[in-house]
């Protein structure tokens, strides 16, 4: 069964350092999402791609976060500089991008900023 | 901004009882409402969804109802089992997955 792949699974970084997460969506899925999930809360959309284009990044803190999906396949989310409040689970998800379809989530990257 | 409110935040039921989780959305353009189950340490996974042209959908012990006029939708789990214990999230979006907003989640405990 195809799955969304994310790496690393866990990341500990010091504040003010740069950190990057990688996501490989299910093959053929045009839509890719990055979510941030703080413990005890629901996923919060950071950025949504349709192929290589950003269609929603209204909740992305653009002064420190950036995301790219250069070839419309895999994607990277970067934080620079990391802050203590960035500690959370970062979930990547993908969907076919058409019709009424669910989002398939990856295992996530748990980030701890110390 | 647009949001989805979910209640209750925690729900404890006895095995075999029913559980109901309710959500309210604000975006009138929303027409797709998925429900996800997230077990401890695992990824959210879809358990059921409903489109805006349908009022109710059932899949074995799970059912979802939608009231478009009131912008309410609910998840119903009957004959609960301990393995139903998890966090459940409702979400609203448009076709194609645009403007997907999640509720804050409901932690369901099913006591054996």
XYZ file of C-alpha atoms in Angstrom:
226
model
C 0.000 0.000 0.000
C 1.399 3.402 -1.012
C 2.235 5.757 1.829
C 3.421 9.309 2.320
C 7.060 9.212 3.402
C 8.540 11.776 5.768
C 11.984 12.225 7.229
C 13.378 12.548 9.751
C 10.910 11.022 12.235
C 12.409 12.961 15.113
C 14.523 16.095 15.209
C 16.018 17.972 18.133
C 17.522 21.334 17.370
C 18.685 24.341 19.294
C 16.817 27.595 18.967
C 18.139 29.912 16.274
C 19.349 26.938 14.227
C 17.960 25.950 10.849
C 15.983 22.758 10.374
C 14.471 21.070 7.337
C 11.876 18.354 6.839
C 11.303 16.260 3.746
C 8.135 14.718 2.356
C 7.525 12.331 -0.535
C 3.807 12.095 -1.345
C 1.944 9.145 -2.789
C 2.840 8.797 -6.447
C 0.487 10.727 -8.699
C -0.957 12.914 -5.970
C -1.092 16.494 -7.192
C -1.922 18.090 -3.858
C 0.556 18.204 -1.006
C -0.052 19.692 2.423
C 2.176 20.596 5.330
C 0.433 20.696 8.706
C 1.677 21.576 12.162
C 0.104 19.723 15.068
C 0.729 20.955 18.578
C 0.137 18.315 21.267
C -3.541 18.123 22.104
C -4.678 20.160 19.127
C -5.862 19.528 15.611
C -3.592 19.829 12.569
C -3.109 23.407 11.382
C -2.474 23.926 7.679
C 0.813 25.691 6.978
C 0.996 25.406 3.210
C -0.789 23.633 0.363
C 0.684 22.865 -3.048
C -1.109 21.980 -6.224
C 1.654 20.389 -8.291
C 4.547 22.833 -7.865
C 2.421 25.890 -7.121
C 1.505 27.209 -3.701
C -2.282 27.553 -3.449
C -2.521 28.448 0.237
C 0.204 29.650 2.568
C -1.875 32.107 4.555
C -0.933 30.483 7.883
C 2.759 30.027 7.109
C 5.012 32.310 9.222
C 6.932 33.501 6.213
C 9.567 35.372 8.180
C 11.038 32.037 9.296
C 9.279 29.244 7.394
C 9.677 28.348 3.754
C 8.400 25.473 1.654
C 9.088 24.289 -1.836
C 7.978 21.579 -4.207
C 10.203 22.293 -7.155
C 9.270 19.441 -9.485
C 5.773 18.951 -8.185
C 6.714 15.729 -6.437
C 8.574 15.771 -3.128
C 8.674 18.774 -0.861
C 10.854 20.408 1.767
C 9.746 22.551 4.691
C 12.399 24.712 6.308
C 12.497 26.718 9.506
C 15.201 29.316 10.038
C 15.751 30.320 12.743
C 13.900 27.801 14.905
C 12.155 29.088 18.024
C 11.043 27.254 21.157
C 7.403 27.653 20.108
C 8.057 25.693 16.923
C 8.199 22.441 18.875
C 5.423 20.324 17.391
C 4.618 17.465 15.053
C 4.944 18.420 11.396
C 2.678 16.318 9.240
C 2.800 16.032 5.486
C -0.245 14.805 3.597
C -1.183 14.300 -0.026
C -4.332 13.807 -2.056
C -5.139 13.274 -5.718
C -6.170 16.913 -5.957
C -9.484 16.454 -7.670
C -12.929 15.633 -6.418
C -13.898 14.798 -2.885
C -10.922 12.926 -1.581
C -9.291 12.405 1.755
C -5.808 13.516 2.695
C -3.327 10.689 3.299
C -0.943 11.560 6.101
C 2.674 10.658 6.645
C 4.030 9.541 10.016
C 5.181 13.074 10.756
C 8.361 14.662 12.050
C 8.396 15.470 15.730
C 10.449 18.608 16.244
C 11.811 19.617 19.620
C 13.514 22.985 19.895
C 15.724 23.376 22.958
C -11.148 33.712 9.673
C -12.912 30.487 8.904
C -12.921 27.846 11.609
C -14.319 24.513 12.751
C -15.477 24.060 16.322
C -15.550 20.561 17.769
C -17.206 19.297 20.956
C -16.639 17.720 23.359
C -12.871 17.857 23.787
C -12.967 14.675 25.874
C -15.556 11.913 25.905
C -15.608 8.850 28.121
C -18.111 6.044 27.492
C -18.660 2.499 28.651
C -17.974 -0.286 26.181
C -21.113 -0.949 24.162
C -22.509 2.556 24.579
C -22.774 5.112 21.792
C -20.520 8.141 21.321
C -21.427 11.363 19.530
C -19.016 14.094 18.479
C -20.290 17.362 17.047
C -18.709 19.955 14.781
C -19.738 23.347 13.469
C -18.138 25.026 10.476
C -18.223 28.613 9.325
C -17.188 28.575 5.652
C -20.311 28.454 3.498
C -18.211 27.202 0.583
C -17.305 23.983 2.417
C -18.803 20.936 0.764
C -16.699 18.019 1.968
C -16.484 16.850 5.576
C -14.039 14.083 6.483
C -13.498 12.540 9.896
C -10.076 11.275 10.943
C -9.032 8.960 13.755
C -5.601 9.385 15.303
C -4.321 6.730 17.649
C -1.538 7.589 20.049
C 1.709 8.146 18.188
C 0.180 7.405 14.789
C -0.905 9.406 11.782
C -4.482 10.615 11.306
C -6.471 8.238 9.110
C -9.819 8.765 7.448
C -12.688 6.782 8.946
C -15.664 8.287 7.136
C -16.556 11.333 5.063
C -19.644 13.044 3.747
C -20.364 15.411 0.888
C -22.694 18.363 1.135
C -25.317 16.809 -1.131
C -25.863 13.992 1.368
C -27.525 14.271 4.766
C -26.321 11.038 6.310
C -23.819 8.279 5.632
C -23.250 5.038 7.502
C -20.449 2.503 7.530
C -21.013 -0.382 9.943
C -20.830 1.105 13.464
C -19.959 4.598 12.285
C -22.337 7.190 10.886
C -22.053 10.858 10.019
C -24.866 13.382 9.672
C -24.763 16.794 8.050
C -27.066 19.773 8.466
C -25.977 22.310 5.847
C -28.452 24.935 6.952
C -27.132 24.954 10.489
C -23.558 24.200 9.374
C -23.400 21.264 11.774
C -22.081 17.764 11.245
C -21.741 14.924 13.709
C -19.999 11.584 14.098
C -21.904 8.724 15.712
C -20.178 5.562 16.903
C -22.439 2.767 18.124
C -21.524 -0.304 20.169
C -18.209 1.256 21.125
C -15.217 -0.984 21.700
C -11.947 -0.333 23.562
C -10.123 -0.127 20.221
C -12.260 2.898 19.362
C -10.275 4.834 21.970
C -8.374 7.538 20.078
C -8.525 11.200 19.127
C -11.110 12.034 16.469
C -10.853 15.091 14.252
C -13.535 16.586 12.063
C -12.591 18.739 9.097
C -14.260 20.840 6.453
C -13.006 21.601 2.982
C -14.040 22.176 -0.593
C -13.781 19.667 -3.417
C -10.148 19.213 -4.324
C -9.157 19.643 -0.699
C -8.995 23.396 -0.654
C -9.401 25.401 2.515
C -9.194 22.303 4.702
C -9.707 23.233 8.332
C -9.546 20.760 11.206
C -11.384 20.837 14.493
C -9.390 20.725 17.730
C -10.121 17.047 18.275
C -12.076 14.847 20.690
C -10.270 12.361 22.872
C -12.535 9.325 23.183
C -12.019 6.836 25.993
C -13.951 3.573 25.850
C -13.895 1.796 29.189
C -14.037 -1.983 29.163
